[in-house]
Amino acid sequence: MRLMAAFNTLSIRRKLMMIIIATSLITATITNLFLIIEELYHERSDVISQLTTLSDVIAINSAAPLMFNDRNTAADLLASLKNNQHIDTATLMTANGAIFCEFNRSSAPGPNVWPKIGSAGSAFNFQHFYLRRAITIDNEHVGFIYISYSLADLKKNVAAFLAVQLFVTALAVMIAIWFALRLKRSISEPIAHLAEVVDDVARTKDYAHRAVRTTDDEIGRLITGFNEMLQEIQRKNLELEEHRNNLELEVQQRTRELNSANEELLKSRKLESIGVLAGGIAHDFNNFLMIILGNLSIAKNLSGAGIVKERLEAAERASFRARDLTKQLLTFSRGGAPVKSIFSLATLIRESVALMLAGSNVRAEIDLPENLPQVYADDGQVIQVINNLLLNACHAMPNGGVVSIRAWDSCLTGACGDRVAGGTICLSVEDHGCGIPEEILPRIFDPYFSTKDNGAGLGLAMCYSIITNHGGSISVESQPGKGAVFTVCLPRPVVSPAARQAQPQQVIEALNHPLRILLMDDDEYIRSTTGIMLETLGHTSVSSSDGQEMLRLYREALEAGNRFDLVIMDLTIPGGMGGEEANRLLLEYDPKAVTLVSSGYANNAVMANHRSYGFKDVLAKPYRMEELRDVLQRVMAL
Amino acid sequence: MVLAGGSHTGRCLLSVIALTAICSLLLLPLPMPAGASNVTAPESEIKAAYLYNFTKFITWPAASFSSPGAPLKICIFDDRPVGAVLRDVHGKSAGNRAIEVFQTRNPADVAACHILFIGSTDRNTRSRLIEATRGKAVLTVGEDEGFADQGGGINFFVAKEKVMFEINPDVIKRSGLEVSSRLLAIARIVRDTR
């Protein structure tokens, strides 16, 4: 294990070298071992066969000398062995083991004790090979011959052979080393090169390094793969860097967007609270105005012509202006949903501009595309917006000038879907006046913020409120001294304009039969004022102060076979059942009931979509006798 | 073994002598003469052993045997009694044939022998026996000087205190026998003088 661990720490070049050397060494050694063993075996059998043949000849020829005791002939026979250089000694023995004749190459005496020779008839020791052959003739055992064969030459031969093998082994190893050194070029060098590049990359963190591919094998593929990996890392790094660089910009951008969203939110919260306040004030105010205006119209009716009527009319006009103010206030009310319809923005712009700029020193330049789509919005509110913007432009140019009014379809100018899904239809009003100082630009849509001495600060705030209530946007661009551009964008109608047909203009016939009307209002003065107005119009009325009382009176009347022709309900009854719930219950009880909704919250959702709540029409407070009459005529004509 | 038993009972000196004698006896190769001292005594024994040994180097024609399994007959034409060695030879075998040893004084018997040993005798008797075996497959072995020259096959003689033999290959060839060159290699060769 330790050897293996040590081997594992070596470089690939050394490993290869070691493996090649070890392999060649082992192969050469094994081959040589086999060759040597084979050589030894071969030599041995050679010696045995040579000696056996020789001893057989001697044995055959020594039988007669042995049997006839002819030592001379036997000695001559043995002496013939001297021609064989390897035979050291030879001894003839009689059958009972007595030495008959000896041959000894050297002067030294032969072996005194012959080695024990087994039944095989031969034995080896380090010096000699011994052979014993029995001498027989005609199956009769007449003696033995012992021959000792010197192995000195054989050993020399084997030693020489061994030397040659060692030389061959050494040569093989050297050739293997030479090959290993050559192999280095194709295996270990590319790996070493790759390792170097890896080190470089790790050290310098520079992924621009590339390894050079020199071979087409697995190492080549490895190098290609490594290079591709480096390239990928480089690419990713670049991307990361780009992201990092852009991150700051993106953060700035997001921060800006967040800030603006926060401002927007703050603005809308401000407006909302003001709207709630304004809505409440306007509602109460409308109720008072209702009483004032109603009674003024009653008084006017009673007074006849003359100075009194003139005064009453003056009071009525003041009341109207007060009503307009409450209307403006109510637009801040969040609950005030726009009463939408399909109309032509182009027509609206032309009419408003004509009305607003008539007689002023400001000239209008109107640029409207011919195919400007219709919009789905509250036309009254849109007129208010246009009027306010024109008014603003006029005030910005007290000495006169040109105001440019443009409108366009954002989907045709390439900005479709920017802010509002489905695109927008925009209009801009540009003046060339004094412009708006940069520091007050963010506050320009705040309520009650005004730079004008006599301004209420509600104009632009109202525009903002109206447009955002429509789901649109309003913005301003200004350069001090060069003027300002207000841009209003309204969402394109989601429903095709064709689906919504303008209500057919009906010829309203004068109502000439008296009606029985049930009134529901929490305000006693309004009940009495409206009652008098209805009486004046020739109708009769019964009053109730909340929904429950109204429902009770209606049921009693119906059960008495005297159904009310019309019910006029106030929308909000503090502490009691309001108009919405009362109307639902009433229609459940009597689906034929005809109802009107009346409220100071002119922009309330129920008021805006009265039909879907079951009301036949609306009566926005305050109203005059004329307006009451018109509504009654309209409802009864249905 | 009786002497070995004596070594246990005898005195020390006697034991040494006895042991030496036993050792020399044991080392003595039976068919071989061991030394010069006892050449005379076992000479006849050596010759008897050699007679047997000759059967290994001489081939008789098949016709000289009555059947394939018929014995090989060794005839001793001698007055002296047959020695122990020849008695041992009787019953041994040559190849797949048994060896039978006969002693005879009748010249009429000799034609049926395969080996005829003619003990030392007078010239006339020798001639008559040679004549009786002429042309027959009989190996005649003698021990008188000039036997081989006179038509005998093999003749023993003693030289340098050793029993040696001479062979007349012509005679043997005429008898229809074959003699191994190995035997010829160790024998003295004589040729016909007649």
Short mmCIF file of N, CA and C in Angstrom, two decimals, chain B residues 13 21 48 58 71 85 87 121 138 148 164 174:
data_model
loop_
_atom_site.label_atom_id
_atom_site.label_comp_id
_atom_site.label_asym_id
_atom_site.label_seq_id
_atom_site.Cartn_x
_atom_site.Cartn_y
_atom_site.Cartn_z
N LEU B 13 42.71 -62.72 18.35
CA LEU B 13 43.57 -62.84 17.19
C LEU B 13 42.91 -63.69 16.11
N ALA B 21 39.71 -63.28 6.36
CA ALA B 21 39.43 -64.36 5.42
C ALA B 21 38.03 -64.22 4.83
N ALA B 48 35.21 -73.82 -16.27
CA ALA B 48 33.79 -74.22 -16.28
C ALA B 48 32.90 -73.00 -16.47
N ILE B 58 28.20 -67.34 -28.70
CA ILE B 58 28.17 -68.27 -29.82
C ILE B 58 26.72 -68.53 -30.19
N PRO B 71 17.06 -78.48 -24.96
CA PRO B 71 18.17 -77.94 -24.16
C PRO B 71 19.48 -77.86 -24.93
N VAL B 85 31.07 -75.60 -10.05
CA VAL B 85 30.59 -74.55 -10.98
C VAL B 85 29.77 -75.18 -12.09
N ARG B 87 28.20 -77.86 -12.03
CA ARG B 87 26.92 -78.31 -11.49
C ARG B 87 25.93 -77.15 -11.39
N THR B 121 44.27 -84.51 -22.62
CA THR B 121 44.33 -85.92 -23.03
C THR B 121 45.42 -86.10 -24.10
N VAL B 138 29.12 -78.42 -33.33
CA VAL B 138 29.64 -78.67 -31.99
C VAL B 138 30.84 -77.78 -31.78
N ALA B 148 43.75 -75.77 -30.86
CA ALA B 148 43.07 -74.94 -31.87
C ALA B 148 43.73 -75.10 -33.23
N MET B 164 43.36 -67.81 -20.15
CA MET B 164 42.98 -67.10 -21.36
C MET B 164 42.57 -68.12 -22.38
N ARG B 174 33.29 -73.44 -39.95
CA ARG B 174 33.02 -74.70 -40.64
C ARG B 174 31.94 -75.50 -39.90
#
